[in-house]
Coordinates of C-alpha atoms and ligand atoms in Angstrom, one line a residue:
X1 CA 5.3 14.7 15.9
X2 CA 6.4 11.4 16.0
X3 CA 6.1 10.9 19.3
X4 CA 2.3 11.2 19.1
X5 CA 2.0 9.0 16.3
X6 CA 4.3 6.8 17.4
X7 CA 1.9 5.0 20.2
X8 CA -1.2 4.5 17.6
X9 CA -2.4 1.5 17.2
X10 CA 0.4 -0.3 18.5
X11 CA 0.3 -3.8 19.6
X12 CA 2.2 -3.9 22.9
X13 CA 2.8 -7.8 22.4
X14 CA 4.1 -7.8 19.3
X15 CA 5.1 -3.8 18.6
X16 CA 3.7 -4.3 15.1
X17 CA 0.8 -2.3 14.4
X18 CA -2.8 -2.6 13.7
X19 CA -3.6 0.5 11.7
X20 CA -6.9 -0.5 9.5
X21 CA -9.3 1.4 7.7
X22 CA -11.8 3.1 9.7
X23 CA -11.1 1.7 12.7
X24 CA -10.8 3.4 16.1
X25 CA -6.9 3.3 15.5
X26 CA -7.6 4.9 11.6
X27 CA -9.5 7.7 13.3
X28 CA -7.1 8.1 16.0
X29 CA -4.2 9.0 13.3
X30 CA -6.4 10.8 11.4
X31 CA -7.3 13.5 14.6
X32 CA -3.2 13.4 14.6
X33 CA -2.9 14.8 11.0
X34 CA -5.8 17.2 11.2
X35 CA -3.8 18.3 14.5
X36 CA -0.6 18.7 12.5
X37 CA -2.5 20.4 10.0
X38 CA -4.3 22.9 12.3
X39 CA -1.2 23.6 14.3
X40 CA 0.8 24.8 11.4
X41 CA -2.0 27.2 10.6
X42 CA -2.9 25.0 7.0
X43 CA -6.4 24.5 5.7
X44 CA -7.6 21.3 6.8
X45 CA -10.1 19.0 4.7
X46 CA -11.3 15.4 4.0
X47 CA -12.2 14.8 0.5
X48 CA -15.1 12.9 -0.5
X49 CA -13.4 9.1 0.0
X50 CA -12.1 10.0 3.2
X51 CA -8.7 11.1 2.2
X52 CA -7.1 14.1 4.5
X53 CA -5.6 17.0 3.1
X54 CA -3.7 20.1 4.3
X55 CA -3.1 22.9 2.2
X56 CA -0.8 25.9 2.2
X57 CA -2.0 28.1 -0.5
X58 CA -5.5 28.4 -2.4
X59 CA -6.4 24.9 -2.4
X60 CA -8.9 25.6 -5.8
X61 CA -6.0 27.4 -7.4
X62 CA -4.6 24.2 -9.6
X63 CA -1.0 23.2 -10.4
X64 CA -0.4 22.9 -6.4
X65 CA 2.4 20.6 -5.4
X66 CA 1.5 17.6 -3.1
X67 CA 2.8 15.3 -0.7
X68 CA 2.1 13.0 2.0
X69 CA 1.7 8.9 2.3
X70 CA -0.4 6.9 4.4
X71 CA -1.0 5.9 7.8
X72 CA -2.7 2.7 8.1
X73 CA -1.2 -0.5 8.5
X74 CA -0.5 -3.9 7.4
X75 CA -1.3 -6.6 10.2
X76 CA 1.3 -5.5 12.6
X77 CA 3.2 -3.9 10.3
X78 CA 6.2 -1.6 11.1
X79 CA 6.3 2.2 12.4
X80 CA 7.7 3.6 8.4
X81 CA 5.6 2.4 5.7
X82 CA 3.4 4.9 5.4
X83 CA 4.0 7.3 8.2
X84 CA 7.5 8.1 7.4
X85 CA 5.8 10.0 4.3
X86 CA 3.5 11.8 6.3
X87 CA 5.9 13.0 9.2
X88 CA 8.3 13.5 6.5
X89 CA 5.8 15.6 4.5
X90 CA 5.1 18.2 7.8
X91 CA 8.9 18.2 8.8
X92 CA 9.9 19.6 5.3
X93 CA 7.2 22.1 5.6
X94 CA 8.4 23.2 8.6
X95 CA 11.9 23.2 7.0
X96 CA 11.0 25.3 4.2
X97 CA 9.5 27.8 6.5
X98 CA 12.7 27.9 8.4
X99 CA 14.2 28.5 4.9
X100 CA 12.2 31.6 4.9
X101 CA 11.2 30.7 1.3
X102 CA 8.6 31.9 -1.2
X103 CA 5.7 30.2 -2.1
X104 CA 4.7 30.1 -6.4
X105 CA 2.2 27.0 -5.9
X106 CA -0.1 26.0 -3.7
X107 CA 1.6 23.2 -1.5
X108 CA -0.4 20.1 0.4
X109 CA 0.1 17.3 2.8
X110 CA -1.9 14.6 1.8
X111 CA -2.7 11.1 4.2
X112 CA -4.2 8.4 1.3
X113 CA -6.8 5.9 3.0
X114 CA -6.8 2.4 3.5
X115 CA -3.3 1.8 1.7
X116 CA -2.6 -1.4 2.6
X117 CA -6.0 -3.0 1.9
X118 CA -5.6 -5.0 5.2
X119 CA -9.4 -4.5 6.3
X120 CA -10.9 -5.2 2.9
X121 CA -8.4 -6.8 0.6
X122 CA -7.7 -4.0 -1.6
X123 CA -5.0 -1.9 -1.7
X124 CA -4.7 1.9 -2.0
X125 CA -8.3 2.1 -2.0
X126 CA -8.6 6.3 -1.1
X127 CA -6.3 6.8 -4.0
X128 CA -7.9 4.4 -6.5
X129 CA -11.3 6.0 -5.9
X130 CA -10.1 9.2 -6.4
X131 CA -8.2 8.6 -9.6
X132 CA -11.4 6.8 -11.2
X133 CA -9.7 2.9 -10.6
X134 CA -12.1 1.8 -8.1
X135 CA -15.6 2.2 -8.9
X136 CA -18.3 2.8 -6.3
X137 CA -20.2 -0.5 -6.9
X138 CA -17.1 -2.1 -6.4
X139 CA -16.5 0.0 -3.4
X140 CA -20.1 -0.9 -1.7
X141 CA -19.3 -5.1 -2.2
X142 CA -15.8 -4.3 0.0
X143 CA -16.2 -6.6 2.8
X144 CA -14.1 -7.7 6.2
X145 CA -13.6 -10.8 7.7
X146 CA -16.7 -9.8 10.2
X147 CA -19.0 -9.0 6.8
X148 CA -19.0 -5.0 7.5
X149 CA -18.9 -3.4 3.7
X150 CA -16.8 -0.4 3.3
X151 CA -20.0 1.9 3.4
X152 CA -20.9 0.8 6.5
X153 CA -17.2 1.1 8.0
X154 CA -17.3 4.4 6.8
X155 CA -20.5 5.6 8.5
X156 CA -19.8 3.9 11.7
X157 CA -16.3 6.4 11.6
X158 CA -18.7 8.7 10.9
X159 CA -18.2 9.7 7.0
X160 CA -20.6 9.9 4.9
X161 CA -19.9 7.0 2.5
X162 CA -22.4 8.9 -0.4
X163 CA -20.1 11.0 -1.3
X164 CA -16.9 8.3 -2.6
X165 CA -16.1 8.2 -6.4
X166 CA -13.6 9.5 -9.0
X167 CA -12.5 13.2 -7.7
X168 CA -10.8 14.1 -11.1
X169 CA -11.6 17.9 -10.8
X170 CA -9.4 17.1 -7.4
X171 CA -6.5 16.0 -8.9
X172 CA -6.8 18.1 -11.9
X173 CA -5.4 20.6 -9.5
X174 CA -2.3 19.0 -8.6
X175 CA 0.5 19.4 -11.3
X176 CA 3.0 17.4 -9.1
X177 CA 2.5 14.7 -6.3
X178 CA 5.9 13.4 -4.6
X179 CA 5.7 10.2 -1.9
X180 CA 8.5 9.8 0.8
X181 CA 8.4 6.0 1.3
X182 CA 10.9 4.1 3.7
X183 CA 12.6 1.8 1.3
X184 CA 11.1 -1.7 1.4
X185 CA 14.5 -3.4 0.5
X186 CA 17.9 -3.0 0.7
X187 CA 19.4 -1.5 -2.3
X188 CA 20.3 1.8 -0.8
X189 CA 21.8 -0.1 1.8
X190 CA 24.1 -2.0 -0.5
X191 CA 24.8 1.2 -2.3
X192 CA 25.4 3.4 0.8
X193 CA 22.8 5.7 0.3
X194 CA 20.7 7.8 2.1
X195 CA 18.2 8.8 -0.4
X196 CA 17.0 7.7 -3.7
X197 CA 14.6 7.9 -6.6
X198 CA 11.8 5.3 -7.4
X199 CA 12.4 4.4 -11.2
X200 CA 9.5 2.6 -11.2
X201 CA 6.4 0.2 -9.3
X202 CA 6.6 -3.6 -10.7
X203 CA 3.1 -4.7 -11.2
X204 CA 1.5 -6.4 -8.8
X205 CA -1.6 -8.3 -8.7
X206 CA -3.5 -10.6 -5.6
X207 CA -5.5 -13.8 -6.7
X208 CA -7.6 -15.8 -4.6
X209 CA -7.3 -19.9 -4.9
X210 CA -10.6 -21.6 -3.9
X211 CA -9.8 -25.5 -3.0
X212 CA -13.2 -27.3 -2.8
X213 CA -12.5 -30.5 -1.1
X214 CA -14.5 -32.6 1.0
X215 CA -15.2 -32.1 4.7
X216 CA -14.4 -35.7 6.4
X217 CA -13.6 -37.3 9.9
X218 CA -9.9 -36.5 10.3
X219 CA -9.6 -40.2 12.5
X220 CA -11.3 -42.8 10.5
X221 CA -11.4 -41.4 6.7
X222 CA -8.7 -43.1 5.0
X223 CA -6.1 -41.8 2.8
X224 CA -7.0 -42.8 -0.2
X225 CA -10.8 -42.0 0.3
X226 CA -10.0 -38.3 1.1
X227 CA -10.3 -35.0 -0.8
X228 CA -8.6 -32.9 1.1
X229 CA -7.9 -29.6 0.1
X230 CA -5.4 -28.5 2.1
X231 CA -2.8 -31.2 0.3
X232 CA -3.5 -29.6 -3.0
X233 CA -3.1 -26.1 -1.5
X234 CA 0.2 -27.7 -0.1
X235 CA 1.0 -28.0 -3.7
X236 CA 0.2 -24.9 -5.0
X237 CA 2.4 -22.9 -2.4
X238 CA 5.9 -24.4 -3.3
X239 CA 4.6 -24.6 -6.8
X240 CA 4.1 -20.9 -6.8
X241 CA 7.7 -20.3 -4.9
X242 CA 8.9 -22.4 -7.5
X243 CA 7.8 -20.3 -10.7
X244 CA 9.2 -17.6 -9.0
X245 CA 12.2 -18.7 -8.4
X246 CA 12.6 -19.8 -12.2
X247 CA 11.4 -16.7 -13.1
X248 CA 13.4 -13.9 -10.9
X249 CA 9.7 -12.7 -10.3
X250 CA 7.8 -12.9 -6.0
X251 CA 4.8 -14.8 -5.5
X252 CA 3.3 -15.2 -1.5
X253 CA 0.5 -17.0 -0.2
X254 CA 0.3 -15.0 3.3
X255 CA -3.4 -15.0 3.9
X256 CA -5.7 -18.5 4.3
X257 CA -9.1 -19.3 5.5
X258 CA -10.3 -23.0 6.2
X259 CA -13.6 -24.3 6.3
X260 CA -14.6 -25.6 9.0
X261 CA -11.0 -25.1 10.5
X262 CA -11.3 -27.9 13.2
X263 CA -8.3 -29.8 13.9
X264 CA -10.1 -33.4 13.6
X265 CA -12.0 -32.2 10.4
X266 CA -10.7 -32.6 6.6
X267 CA -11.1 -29.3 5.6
X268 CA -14.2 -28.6 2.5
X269 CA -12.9 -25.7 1.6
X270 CA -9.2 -24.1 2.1
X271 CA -8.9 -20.3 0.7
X272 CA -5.4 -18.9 0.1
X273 CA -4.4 -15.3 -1.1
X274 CA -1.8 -15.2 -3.7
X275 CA 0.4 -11.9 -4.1
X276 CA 2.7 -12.0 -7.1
X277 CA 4.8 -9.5 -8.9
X278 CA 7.2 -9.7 -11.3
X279 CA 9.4 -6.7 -13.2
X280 CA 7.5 -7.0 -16.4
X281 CA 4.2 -8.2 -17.7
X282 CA 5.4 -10.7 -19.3
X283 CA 6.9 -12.5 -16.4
X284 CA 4.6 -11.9 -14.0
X285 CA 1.8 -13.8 -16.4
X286 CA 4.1 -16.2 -16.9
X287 CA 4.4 -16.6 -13.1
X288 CA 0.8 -16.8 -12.5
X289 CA -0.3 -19.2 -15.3
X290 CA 2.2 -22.0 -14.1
X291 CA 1.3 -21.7 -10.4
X292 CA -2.1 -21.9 -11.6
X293 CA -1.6 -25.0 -13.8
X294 CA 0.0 -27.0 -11.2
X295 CA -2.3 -26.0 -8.8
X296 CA -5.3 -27.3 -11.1
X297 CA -2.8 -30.7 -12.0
X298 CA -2.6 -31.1 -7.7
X299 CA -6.2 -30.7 -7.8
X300 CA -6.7 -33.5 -10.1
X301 CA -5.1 -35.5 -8.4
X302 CA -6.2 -35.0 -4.7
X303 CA -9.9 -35.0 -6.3
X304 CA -10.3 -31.3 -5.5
X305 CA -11.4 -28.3 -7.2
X306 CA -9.1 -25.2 -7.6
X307 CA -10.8 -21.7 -8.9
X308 CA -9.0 -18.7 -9.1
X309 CA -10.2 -15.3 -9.1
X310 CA -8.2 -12.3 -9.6
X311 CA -9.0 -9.8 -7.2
X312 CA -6.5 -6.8 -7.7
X313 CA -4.3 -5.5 -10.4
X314 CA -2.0 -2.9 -10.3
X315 CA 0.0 -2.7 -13.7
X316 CA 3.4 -1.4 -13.6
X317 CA 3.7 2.2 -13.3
X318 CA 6.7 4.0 -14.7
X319 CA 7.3 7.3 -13.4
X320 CA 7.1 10.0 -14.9
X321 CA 10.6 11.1 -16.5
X322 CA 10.2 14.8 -16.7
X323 CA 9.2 15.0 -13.0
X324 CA 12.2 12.1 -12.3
X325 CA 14.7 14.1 -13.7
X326 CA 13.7 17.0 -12.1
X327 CA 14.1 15.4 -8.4
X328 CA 17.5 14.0 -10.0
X329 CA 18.4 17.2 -10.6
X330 CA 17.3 19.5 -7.5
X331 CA 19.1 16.4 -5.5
X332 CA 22.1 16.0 -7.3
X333 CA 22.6 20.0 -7.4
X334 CA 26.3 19.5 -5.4
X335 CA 27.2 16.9 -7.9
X336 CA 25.7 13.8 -5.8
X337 CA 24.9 10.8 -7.7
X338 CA 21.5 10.0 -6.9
X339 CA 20.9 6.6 -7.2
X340 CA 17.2 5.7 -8.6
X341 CA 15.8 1.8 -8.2
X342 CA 12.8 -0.1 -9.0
X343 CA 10.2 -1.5 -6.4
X344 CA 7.9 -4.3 -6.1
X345 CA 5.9 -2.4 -3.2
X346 CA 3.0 -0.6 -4.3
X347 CA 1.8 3.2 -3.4
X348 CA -0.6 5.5 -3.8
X349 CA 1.9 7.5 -6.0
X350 CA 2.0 4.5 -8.3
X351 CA -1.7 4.8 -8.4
X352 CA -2.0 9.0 -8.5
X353 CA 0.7 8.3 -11.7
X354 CA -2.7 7.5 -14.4
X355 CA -3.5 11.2 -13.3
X356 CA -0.9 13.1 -11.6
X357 CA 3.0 13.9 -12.5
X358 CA 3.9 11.8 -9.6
X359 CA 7.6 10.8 -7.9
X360 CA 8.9 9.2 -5.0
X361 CA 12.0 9.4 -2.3
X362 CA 12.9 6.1 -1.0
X363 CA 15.0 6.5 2.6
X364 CA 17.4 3.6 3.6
X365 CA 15.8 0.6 5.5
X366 CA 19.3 -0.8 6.8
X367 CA 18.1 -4.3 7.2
X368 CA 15.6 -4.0 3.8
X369 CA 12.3 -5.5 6.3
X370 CA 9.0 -4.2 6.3
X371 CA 5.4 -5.2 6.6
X372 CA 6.8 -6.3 10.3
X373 CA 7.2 -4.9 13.3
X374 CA 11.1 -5.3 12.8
X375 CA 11.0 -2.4 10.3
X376 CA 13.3 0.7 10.5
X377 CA 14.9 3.7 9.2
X378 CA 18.1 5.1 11.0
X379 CA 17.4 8.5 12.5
X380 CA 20.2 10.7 10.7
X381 CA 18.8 8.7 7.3
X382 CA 15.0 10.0 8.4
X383 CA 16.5 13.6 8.7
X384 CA 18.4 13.4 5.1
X385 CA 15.2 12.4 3.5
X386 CA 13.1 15.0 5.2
X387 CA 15.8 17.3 4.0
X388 CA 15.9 16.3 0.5
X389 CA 11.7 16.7 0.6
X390 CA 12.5 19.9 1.5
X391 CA 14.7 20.5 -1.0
X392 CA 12.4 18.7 -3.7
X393 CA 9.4 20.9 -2.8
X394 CA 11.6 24.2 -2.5
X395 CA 12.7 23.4 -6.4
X396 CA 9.5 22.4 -7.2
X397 CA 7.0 25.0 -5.6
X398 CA 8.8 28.0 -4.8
X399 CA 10.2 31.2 -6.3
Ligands
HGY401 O1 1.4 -4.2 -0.9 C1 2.0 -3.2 -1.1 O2 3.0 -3.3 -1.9 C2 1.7 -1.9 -0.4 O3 2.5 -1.8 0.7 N1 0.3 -1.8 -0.2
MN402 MN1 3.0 -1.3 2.8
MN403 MN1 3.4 2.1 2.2
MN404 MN1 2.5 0.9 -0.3

């Protein structure tokens, strides 16, 4: 399985990946998980936002068991975030089936679309549309950096993009959803574990800072005369590593656009992407108000205009104890301690969670990197999470 994945939308320079939504290399990995499906006999289908699903079981039945990740990418990201789940997902399957075990619920292998957001600048954007969080107005104004709206991406991959919007009868039918995520840290590294249990998302939010400047010969403007907008956004990134570092919350500016982004020109306009998160609400507002005060105090200063606009929220998502335990349980059946952490990484489980029972397996990441082609999972830790999936989804969906 892996080996077919593995070669998608690799970058050969970099060995990153550049898995984006609706793209060739989207449609490439989704004719690999509709092969997986097919191959294992399973019902294949695409739901009405483009998410893939593949069922054991009557699909219309209700209270079926899910699982299953994503397989897009960050820009080149790693080989695990995302795919790890889905792999994962068919390998336990197969396990089970090797297990000789009984079926009492449906069971399905889901792939989410456009997880990462990094076509359109949203996030878990299959998921949120499904669960109601996205609406389809909001949906249709989804742009990327060429101008192509999420529609037409769509229809160019050849869906039909009339159909997206809230699927609740959908996931009215699922009375359990459990993601398999490569860790996106190190804390089952310092603990010296395989496997563990998410305890909860952090929320998580992206803002986009607008420095208005003025555009200005770069030779013969001087210093005092200039409003230069890439000074004040200057300020505003070690302002916002500052806040975070008083506050024990994150906060990146990874993304920037400049206008008109010549080297002998004073920028008019600089654009920079915020992503923040913080353990608790509290902090995390905290967080953003300061970077946002001394960006607006650099502004004045430098004679430019900051506006910020928030452009995605996730708030934090807590999950579900009953369904937590229950993994805690199945997993810790020989006495192991299962240890369960926190993350700052968002999912589609974390979005699912407003109206699913939802869960998720973290497997080691020994050096704690992600979003980066440096990623990893060790193989024997790949194979104890696929067998604690197994185990999760034999406790969970089978007599
Ligand atoms: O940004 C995130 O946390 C997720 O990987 N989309
Ligand atoms: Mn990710
Ligand atoms: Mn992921
Ligand atoms: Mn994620």
């Amino acid at each position: 399985m892996w080996r077919e994945l593995a070669p998608i939308g690799r970058n050969a320079g970099s060995g990153g990946y550049r898995r984006y939504a609706w793209t060739a290399a989207d449609a490439d990995c989704r004719e690999w998980f509709k092969a997986q499906a097919l191959s294992r006999g399973l019902t294949y289908e695409t739901d009405r936002n483009g998410n893939q699903w593949a069922w054991l079981g009557d699909p219309l039945a209700g209270d079926a068991v899910v699982t299953g990740s994503h397989l897009d990418s960050v820009p080149d990201g790693g080989a695990f975030d995302g795919p790890l789940g889905v792999v994962s997902s068919f390998a336990a399957l197969d396990e089970l089936r090797r297990r000789g075990v009984e079926f009492s619920r449906p069971l399905a292998i889901s792939n989410f679309g456009d997880e990462e957001g990094a076509r359109f600048g949203l996030a878990c954007v299959g998921s949120r549309l499904a669960a109601g969080q996205l609406t389809v107005d909001k949906a249709h104004q989804l742009r990327d950096g060429d101008g192509i709206s999420l529609p037409q991406a769509m229809e160019k991959a050849g869906y039909d993009p009339g159909t997206i919007g809230a699927d609740p009868e959908r996931l009215a039918r699922i009375g359990a959803f459990v993601e398999l995520h490569v860790e996106q840290g190190r804390a089952l590294d310092l603990s010296g574990d395989a496997v563990g249990i998410a305890s909860a998302i952090w929320p998580h939010g992206r803002w986009r800072y607008d420095f208005h400047g003025e555009a200005n010969h770069a030779g013969t403007t001087r210093l005092v005369d200039r409003r230069d907008p890439m000074l004040t956004y200057a300020g505003t990134v070690l302002a916002a590593r500052r806040e975070a570092e008083l506050a024990g919350a994150v906060a990146t500016f990874g993304k920037i656009s400049v206008e008109p982004n010549g080297v002998n020109a004073i920028p008019s306009l600089v654009r920079g992407w915020l992503d923040s998160r913080a353990a608790d609400q509290a902090t995390l507002d905290t967080v953003i108000a300061g970077i946002e005060q001394a960006a607006k105090e650099r502004g004045e200063r430098d004679g430019v205009d900051v506006r910020v606009t928030r452009e995605s929220f996730t708030p934090v998502v807590e999950f579900e104890h009953a369904l937590r335990d229950e993994l805690a349980k199945i997993l810790g059946k020989d006495g192991a301690d299962v240890p369960v952490l926190g993350t700052g990484a968002g999912h589609d489980a974390g979005i699912l969670s407003s109206s699913v029972p939802t869960a998720m397996l973290f497997v080691r990441n020994p050096t704690g990197v992600s979003h980066s082609p440096a990623e990893t999972a060790g193989e024997d830790d790949c194979v104890a999470g696929v067998g604690a999936l197994a185990d999760v989804l034999e406790g969970l969906a089978c007599r």
